[in-house]
Short mmCIF file of C-alpha atoms and ligand atoms in Angstrom, two decimals:
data_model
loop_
_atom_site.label_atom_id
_atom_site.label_comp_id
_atom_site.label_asym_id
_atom_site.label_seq_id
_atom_site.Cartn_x
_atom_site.Cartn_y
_atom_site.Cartn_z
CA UNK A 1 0.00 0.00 0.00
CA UNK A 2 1.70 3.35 -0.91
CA UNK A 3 1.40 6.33 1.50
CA UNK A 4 2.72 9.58 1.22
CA UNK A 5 4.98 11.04 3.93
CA UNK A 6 7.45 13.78 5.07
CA UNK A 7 10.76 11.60 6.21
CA UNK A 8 14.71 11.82 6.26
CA UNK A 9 17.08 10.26 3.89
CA UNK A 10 19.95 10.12 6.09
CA UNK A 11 21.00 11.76 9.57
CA UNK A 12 22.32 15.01 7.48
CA UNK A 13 19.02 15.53 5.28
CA UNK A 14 16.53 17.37 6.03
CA UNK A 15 13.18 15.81 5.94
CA UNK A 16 11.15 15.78 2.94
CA UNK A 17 8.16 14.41 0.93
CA UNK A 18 8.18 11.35 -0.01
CA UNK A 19 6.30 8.04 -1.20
CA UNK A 20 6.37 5.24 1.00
CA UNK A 21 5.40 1.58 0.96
CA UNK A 22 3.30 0.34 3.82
CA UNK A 23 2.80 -3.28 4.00
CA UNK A 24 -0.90 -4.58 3.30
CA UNK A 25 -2.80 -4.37 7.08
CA UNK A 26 -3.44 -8.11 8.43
CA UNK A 27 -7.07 -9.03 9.65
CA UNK A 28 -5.98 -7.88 13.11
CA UNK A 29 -5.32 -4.24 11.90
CA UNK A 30 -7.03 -1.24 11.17
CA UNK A 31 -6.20 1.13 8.80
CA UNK A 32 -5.95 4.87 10.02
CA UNK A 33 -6.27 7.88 7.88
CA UNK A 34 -3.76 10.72 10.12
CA UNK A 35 -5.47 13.68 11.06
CA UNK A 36 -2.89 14.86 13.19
CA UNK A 37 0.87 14.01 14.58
CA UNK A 38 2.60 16.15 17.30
CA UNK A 39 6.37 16.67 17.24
CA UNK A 40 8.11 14.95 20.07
CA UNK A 41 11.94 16.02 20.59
CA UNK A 42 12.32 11.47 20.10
CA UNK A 43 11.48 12.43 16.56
CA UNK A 44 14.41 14.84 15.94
CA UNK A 45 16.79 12.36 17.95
CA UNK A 46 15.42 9.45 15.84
CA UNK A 47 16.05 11.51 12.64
CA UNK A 48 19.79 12.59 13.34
CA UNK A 49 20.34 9.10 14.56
CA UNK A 50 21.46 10.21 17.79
CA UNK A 51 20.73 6.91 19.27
CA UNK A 52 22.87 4.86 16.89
CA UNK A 53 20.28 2.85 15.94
CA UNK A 54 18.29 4.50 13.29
CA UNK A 55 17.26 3.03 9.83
CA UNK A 56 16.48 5.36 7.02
CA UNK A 57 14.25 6.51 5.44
CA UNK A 58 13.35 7.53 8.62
CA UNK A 59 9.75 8.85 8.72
CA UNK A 60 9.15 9.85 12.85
CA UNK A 61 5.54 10.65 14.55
CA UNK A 62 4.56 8.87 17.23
CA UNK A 63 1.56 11.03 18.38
CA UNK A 64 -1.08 10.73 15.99
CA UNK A 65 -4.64 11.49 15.99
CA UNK A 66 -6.38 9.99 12.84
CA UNK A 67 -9.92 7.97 11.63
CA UNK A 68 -10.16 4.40 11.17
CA UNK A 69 -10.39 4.08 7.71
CA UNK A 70 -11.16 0.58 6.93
CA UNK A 71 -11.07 -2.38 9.76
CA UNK A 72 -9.47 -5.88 9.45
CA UNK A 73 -12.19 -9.06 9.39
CA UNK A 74 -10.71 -10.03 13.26
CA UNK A 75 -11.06 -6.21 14.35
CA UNK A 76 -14.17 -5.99 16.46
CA UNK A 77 -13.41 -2.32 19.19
CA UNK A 78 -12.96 -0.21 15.97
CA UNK A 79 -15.58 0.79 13.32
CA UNK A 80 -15.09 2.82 10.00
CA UNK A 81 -14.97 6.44 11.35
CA UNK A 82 -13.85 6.62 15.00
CA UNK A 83 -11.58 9.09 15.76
CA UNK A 84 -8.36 7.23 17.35
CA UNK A 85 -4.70 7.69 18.61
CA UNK A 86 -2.00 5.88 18.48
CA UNK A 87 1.14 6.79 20.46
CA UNK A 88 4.91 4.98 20.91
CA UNK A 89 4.05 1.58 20.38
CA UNK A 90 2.47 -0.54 17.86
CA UNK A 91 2.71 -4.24 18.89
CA UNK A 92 4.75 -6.04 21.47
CA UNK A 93 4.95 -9.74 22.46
CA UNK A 94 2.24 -10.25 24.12
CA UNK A 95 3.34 -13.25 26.19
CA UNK A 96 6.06 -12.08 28.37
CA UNK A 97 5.26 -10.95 32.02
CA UNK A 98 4.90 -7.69 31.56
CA UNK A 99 3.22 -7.96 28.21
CA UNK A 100 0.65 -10.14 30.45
CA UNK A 101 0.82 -8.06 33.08
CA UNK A 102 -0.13 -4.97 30.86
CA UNK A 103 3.27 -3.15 30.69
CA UNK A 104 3.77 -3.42 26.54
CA UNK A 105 6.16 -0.51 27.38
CA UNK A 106 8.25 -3.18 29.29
CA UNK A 107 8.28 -5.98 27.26
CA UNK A 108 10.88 -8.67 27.90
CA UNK A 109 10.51 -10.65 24.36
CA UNK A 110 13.05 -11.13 22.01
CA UNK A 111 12.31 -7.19 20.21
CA UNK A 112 10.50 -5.77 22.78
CA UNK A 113 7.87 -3.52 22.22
CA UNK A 114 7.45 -2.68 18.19
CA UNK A 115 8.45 1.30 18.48
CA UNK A 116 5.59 2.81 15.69
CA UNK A 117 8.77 4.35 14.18
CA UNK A 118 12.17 2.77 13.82
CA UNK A 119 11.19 -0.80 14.60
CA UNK A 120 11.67 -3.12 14.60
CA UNK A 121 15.25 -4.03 16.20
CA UNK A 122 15.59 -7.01 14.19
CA UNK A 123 14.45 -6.51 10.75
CA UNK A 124 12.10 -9.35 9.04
CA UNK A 125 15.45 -9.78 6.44
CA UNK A 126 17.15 -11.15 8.67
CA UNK A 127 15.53 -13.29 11.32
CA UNK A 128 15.81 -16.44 8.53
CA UNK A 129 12.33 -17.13 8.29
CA UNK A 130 11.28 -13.63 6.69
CA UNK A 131 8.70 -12.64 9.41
CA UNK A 132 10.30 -10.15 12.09
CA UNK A 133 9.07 -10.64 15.87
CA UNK A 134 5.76 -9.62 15.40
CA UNK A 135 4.63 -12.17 12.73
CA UNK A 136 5.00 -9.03 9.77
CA UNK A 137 7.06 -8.86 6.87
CA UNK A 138 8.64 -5.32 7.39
CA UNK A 139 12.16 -4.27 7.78
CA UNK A 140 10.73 -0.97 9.21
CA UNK A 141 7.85 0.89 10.92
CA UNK A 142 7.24 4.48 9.32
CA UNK A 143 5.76 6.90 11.82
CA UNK A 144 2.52 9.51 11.23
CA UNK A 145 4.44 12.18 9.33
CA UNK A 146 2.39 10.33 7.11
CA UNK A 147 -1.27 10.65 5.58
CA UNK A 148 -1.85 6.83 6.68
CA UNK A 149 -0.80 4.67 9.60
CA UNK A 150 -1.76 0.48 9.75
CA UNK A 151 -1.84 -0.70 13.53
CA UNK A 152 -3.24 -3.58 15.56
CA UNK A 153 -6.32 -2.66 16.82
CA UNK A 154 -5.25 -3.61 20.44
CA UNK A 155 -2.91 -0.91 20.07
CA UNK A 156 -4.90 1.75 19.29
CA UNK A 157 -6.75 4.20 21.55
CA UNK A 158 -9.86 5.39 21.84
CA UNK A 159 -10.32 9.07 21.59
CA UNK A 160 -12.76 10.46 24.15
CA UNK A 161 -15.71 12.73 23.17
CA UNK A 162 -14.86 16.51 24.45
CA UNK A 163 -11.13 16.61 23.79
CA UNK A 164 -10.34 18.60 20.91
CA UNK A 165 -8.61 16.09 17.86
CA UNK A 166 -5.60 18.45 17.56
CA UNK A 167 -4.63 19.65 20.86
CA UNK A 168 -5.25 15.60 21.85
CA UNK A 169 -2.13 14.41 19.56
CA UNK A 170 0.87 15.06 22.48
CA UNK A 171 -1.28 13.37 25.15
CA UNK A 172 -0.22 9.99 23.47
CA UNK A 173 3.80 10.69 24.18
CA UNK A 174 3.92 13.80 26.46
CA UNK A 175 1.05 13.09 28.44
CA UNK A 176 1.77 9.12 29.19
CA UNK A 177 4.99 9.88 29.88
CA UNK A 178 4.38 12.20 32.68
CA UNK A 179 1.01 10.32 33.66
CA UNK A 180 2.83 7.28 34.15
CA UNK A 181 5.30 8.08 36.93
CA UNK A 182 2.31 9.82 38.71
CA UNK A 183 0.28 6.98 38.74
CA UNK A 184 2.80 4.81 39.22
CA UNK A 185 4.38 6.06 42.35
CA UNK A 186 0.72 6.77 43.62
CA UNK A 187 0.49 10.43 43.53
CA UNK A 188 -2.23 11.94 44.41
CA UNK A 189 -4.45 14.70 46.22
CA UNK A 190 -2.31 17.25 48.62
CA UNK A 191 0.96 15.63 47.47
CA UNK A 192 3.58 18.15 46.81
CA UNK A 193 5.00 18.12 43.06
CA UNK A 194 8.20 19.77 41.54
CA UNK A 195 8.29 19.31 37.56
CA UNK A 196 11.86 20.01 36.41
CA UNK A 197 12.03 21.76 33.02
CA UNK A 198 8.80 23.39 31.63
CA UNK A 199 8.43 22.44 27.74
CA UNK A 200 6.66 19.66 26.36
CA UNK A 201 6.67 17.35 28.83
CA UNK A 202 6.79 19.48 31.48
CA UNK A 203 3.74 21.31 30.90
CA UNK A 204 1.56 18.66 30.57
CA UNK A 205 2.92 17.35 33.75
CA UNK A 206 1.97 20.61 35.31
CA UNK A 207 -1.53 19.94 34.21
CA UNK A 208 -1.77 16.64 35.21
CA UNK A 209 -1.00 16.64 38.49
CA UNK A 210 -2.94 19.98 39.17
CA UNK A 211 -5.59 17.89 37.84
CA UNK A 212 -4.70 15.36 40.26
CA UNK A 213 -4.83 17.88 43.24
CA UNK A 214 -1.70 18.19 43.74
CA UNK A 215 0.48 21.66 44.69
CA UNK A 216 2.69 22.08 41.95
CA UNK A 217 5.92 24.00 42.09
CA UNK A 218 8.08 24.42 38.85
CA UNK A 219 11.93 24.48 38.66
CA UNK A 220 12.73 25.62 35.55
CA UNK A 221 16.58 27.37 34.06
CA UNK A 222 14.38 29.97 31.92
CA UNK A 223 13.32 32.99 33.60
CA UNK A 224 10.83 33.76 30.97
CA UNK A 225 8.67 30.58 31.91
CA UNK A 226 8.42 31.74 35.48
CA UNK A 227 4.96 33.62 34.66
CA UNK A 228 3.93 31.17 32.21
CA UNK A 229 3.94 28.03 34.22
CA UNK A 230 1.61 30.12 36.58
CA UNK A 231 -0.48 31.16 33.57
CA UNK A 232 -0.61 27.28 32.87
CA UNK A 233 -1.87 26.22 36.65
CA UNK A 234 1.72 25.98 38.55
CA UNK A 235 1.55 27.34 41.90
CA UNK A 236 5.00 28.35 41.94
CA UNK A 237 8.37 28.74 39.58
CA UNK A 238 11.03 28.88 40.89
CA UNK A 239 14.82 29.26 38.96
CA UNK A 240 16.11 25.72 39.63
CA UNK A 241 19.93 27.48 40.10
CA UNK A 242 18.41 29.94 42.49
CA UNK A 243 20.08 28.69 45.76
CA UNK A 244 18.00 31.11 47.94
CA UNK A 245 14.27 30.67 46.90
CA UNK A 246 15.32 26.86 46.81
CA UNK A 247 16.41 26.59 50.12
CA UNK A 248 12.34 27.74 51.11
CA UNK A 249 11.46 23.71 49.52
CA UNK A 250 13.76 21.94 50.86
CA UNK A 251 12.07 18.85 52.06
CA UNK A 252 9.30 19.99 50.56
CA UNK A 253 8.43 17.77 47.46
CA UNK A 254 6.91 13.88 47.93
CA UNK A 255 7.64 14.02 43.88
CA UNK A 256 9.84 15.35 41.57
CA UNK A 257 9.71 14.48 37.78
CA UNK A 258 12.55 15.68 35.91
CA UNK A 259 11.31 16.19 31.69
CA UNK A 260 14.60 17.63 31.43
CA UNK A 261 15.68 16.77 27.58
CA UNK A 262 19.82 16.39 28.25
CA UNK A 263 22.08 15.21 30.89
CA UNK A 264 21.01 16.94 33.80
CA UNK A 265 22.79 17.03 37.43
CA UNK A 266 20.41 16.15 39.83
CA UNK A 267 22.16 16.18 43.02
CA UNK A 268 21.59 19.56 45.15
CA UNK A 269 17.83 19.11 43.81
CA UNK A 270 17.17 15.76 46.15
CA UNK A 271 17.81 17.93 49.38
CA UNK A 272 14.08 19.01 48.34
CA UNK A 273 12.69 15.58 48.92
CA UNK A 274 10.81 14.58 51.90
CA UNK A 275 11.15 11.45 53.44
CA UNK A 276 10.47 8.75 51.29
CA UNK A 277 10.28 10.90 48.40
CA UNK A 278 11.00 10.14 44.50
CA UNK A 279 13.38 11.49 42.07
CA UNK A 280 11.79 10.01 38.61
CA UNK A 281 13.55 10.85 35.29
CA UNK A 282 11.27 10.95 32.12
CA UNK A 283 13.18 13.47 29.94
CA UNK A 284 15.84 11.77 29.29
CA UNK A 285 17.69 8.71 28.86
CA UNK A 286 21.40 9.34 29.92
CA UNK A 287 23.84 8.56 32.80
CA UNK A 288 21.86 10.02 35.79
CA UNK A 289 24.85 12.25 37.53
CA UNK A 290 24.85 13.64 41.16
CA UNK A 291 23.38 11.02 43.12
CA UNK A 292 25.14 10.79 46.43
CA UNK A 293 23.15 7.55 48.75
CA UNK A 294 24.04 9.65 51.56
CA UNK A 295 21.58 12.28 50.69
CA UNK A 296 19.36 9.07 49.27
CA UNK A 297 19.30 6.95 52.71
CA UNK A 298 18.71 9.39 54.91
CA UNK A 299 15.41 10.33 53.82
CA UNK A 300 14.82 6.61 52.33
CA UNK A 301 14.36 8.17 48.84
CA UNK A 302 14.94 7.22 45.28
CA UNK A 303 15.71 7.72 41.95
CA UNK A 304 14.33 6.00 39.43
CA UNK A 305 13.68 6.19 35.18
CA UNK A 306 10.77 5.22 33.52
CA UNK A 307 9.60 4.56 30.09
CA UNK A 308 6.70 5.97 28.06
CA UNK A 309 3.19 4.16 29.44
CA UNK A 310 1.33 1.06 28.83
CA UNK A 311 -1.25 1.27 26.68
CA UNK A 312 -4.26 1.34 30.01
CA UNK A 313 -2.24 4.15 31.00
CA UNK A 314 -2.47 6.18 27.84
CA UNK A 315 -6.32 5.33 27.55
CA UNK A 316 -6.79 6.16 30.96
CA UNK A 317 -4.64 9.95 30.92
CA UNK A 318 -6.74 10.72 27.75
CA UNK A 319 -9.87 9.25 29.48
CA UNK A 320 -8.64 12.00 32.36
CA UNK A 321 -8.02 14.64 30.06
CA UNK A 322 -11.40 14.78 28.45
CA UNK A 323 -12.96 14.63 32.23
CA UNK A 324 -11.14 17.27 33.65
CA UNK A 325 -11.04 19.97 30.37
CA UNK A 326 -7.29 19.23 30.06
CA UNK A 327 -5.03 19.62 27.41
CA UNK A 328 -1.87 20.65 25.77
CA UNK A 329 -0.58 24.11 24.97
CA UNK A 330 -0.28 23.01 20.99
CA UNK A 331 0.43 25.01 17.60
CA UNK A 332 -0.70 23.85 14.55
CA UNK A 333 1.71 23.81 11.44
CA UNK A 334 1.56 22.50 7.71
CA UNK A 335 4.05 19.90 7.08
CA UNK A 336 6.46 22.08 5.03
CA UNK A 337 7.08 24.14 8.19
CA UNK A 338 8.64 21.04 10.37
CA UNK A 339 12.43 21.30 9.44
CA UNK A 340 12.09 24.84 11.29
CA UNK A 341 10.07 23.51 13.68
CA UNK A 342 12.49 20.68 14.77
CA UNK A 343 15.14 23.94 14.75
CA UNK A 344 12.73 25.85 17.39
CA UNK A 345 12.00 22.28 19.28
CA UNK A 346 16.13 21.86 19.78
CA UNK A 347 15.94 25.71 20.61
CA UNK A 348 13.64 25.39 23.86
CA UNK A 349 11.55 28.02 21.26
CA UNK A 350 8.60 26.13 21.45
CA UNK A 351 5.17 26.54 23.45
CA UNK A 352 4.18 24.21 23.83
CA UNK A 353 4.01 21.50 21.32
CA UNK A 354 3.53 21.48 17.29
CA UNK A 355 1.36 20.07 15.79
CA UNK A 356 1.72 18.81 12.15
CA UNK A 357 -2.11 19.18 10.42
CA UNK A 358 -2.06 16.26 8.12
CA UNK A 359 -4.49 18.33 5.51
CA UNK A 360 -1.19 20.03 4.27
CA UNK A 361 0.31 16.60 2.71
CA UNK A 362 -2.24 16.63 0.52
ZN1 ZN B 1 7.68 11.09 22.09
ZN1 ZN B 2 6.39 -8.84 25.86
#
């Protein structure tokens, strides 16, 4: 099946337009028409293959927003027409523990989960019997930069009723990534939050957890955002260098999340958790520097990474969205505007998250 998309040649090219070839969907899979696809800072790491590991043409967008288009015979959640999303992850095992258990987004089996760019690991070329991990013929996934997207219908989400199509798209990265840790580490009502960096991910973590009830306090290196994470619910910003006005939280937080996109020190920032509190790392996925067990042990704290969200946690935050009027700070682009927009995104230029509008591949 050929599908138009906007993708990169090589880590030095800039994306462009191009025709690609989707495999036909299986019975299992429903075929999306892409409405919209947010830009996630993955895609421009993915793109300049600055995880050693990408395979070009490389054609990103892992937040998309679309309509089922047509639905395999062995589909049954999905009808011709729903409005959907699809976010990281396309398949998985599915009988590994954590596949069983529900966490796709930790799957133990020989590729884990299939990324819905850049996947899979093991390409079907070479596995000898010409069917990759997940039973398909493909050397390689192609993201929603695209007018089309083919998924397994377990694997797709259902968008609720009262959240807006466009402004939905980052939910399915941003806000699962931020959602996850919260819910994970039981965060709730009255808790104390500090969100580390205020951009894509932080932002949406703002709103989250305000939605959650929480107090939210935002440490941030940009003295511009002070105001805006007020504008956008925080109850306070704070400079996250500013020694003084830090010293009023310290062993204040039960939760910091840290959306930071780079290397980050974290030490002199977990004198600010309370007992028990957690130190959870989202933005990025380098060596964690600073942590001194001295400063862990005495307040029996931790620091801990973690990974996207399954997909009942990315049903459930967009579930929580549409209840609670939330949503991301989003502007809309054509696709000929994303080279400068992956310029702006590596700037810290952004607010808060672009939005590719599929009508301009047309
Ligand atoms: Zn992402
Ligand atoms: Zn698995």
């Amino acid at each position: 099946m050929k599908s138009i998309a906007w993708g990169a040649k090589s880590a030095l090219s800039r994306l462009e337009r191009m025709e690609i070839e989707r495999p036909d969907p299986r019975d299992h899979e429903l075929v999306i028409e892409v409405l919209y696809t947010g830009v996630c800072h993955s895609d421009i790491h993915q793109v300049k293959n600055e995880w050693k590991n990408t395979v070009y043409p490389c054609v990103p967008g892992h937040e998309i927003v679309g309509r089922v288009k047509s639905a395999g015979a062995k589909t049954s959640r999905f009808r011709e027409g729903d409005m959907v999303g699809v976010g990281c992850m396309i398949d998985s095992c599915r009988s590994c523990e954590p596949c069983k258990a529900g966490d796709q987004n930790y799957c133990e089996g020989p590729n884990s989960w299939l990324a819905t760019y850049n996947g899979p690991m093991t390409p079907a070329a070479e596995t000898g019997d010409g069917e990759n991990a997940y039973g398909a013929q493909y050397d390689n996934t192609f993201g929603g930069y695209s007018d089309t997207v083919i998924v397994p219908e377990d694997f797709v989400l259902a968008l609720p009723e009262g959240l807006d199509p466009k402004a939905a798209a980052p939910i399915l990265c941003a806000g699962v990534t931020t959602w996850s840790p919260l819910k994970h580490w039981g965060v709730d009502k009255g808790d104390h939050v500090a969100v580390l960096g205020f951009g894509g991910l932080g932002h949406m973590a703002v709103k989250l957890a305000k939605g959650l009830g929480c107090t939210v306090t935002v440490l941030t290196s940009t003295p511009d955002k002070l105001e805006e994470a007020k504008r956008l619910g925080a109850d306070n910003a704070v400079i996250e260098t500013d020694k003084t006005a830090l010293a009023e939280y310290e062993a204040a937080f039960d939760f910091i999340l840290s959306t930071v996109p780079e290397k980050h020190e974290v030490g002199p920032l977990l004198d600010l958790l309370k007992r028990d509190g957690q130190f959870v790392v989202v933005g990025n996925l380098d060596v964690i520097d600073g942590v001194d067990n001295m400063t862990l042990a005495s307040k029996r704290a931790g620091v801990s990474g973690s990974l996207i969200g399954n997909l009942k946690e990315t049903q459930d935050v967009l579930d929580f969205c549409a209840a609670n009027g939330i949503a991301p700070e989003v502007e809309l682009i054509p696709i000929e505007q994303i080279n400068d927009a992956f310029v702006k995104v590596e700037n810290g230029e952004v607010r808060y998250r672009y939005v590719i509008d599929m009508q301009s591949l047309a």
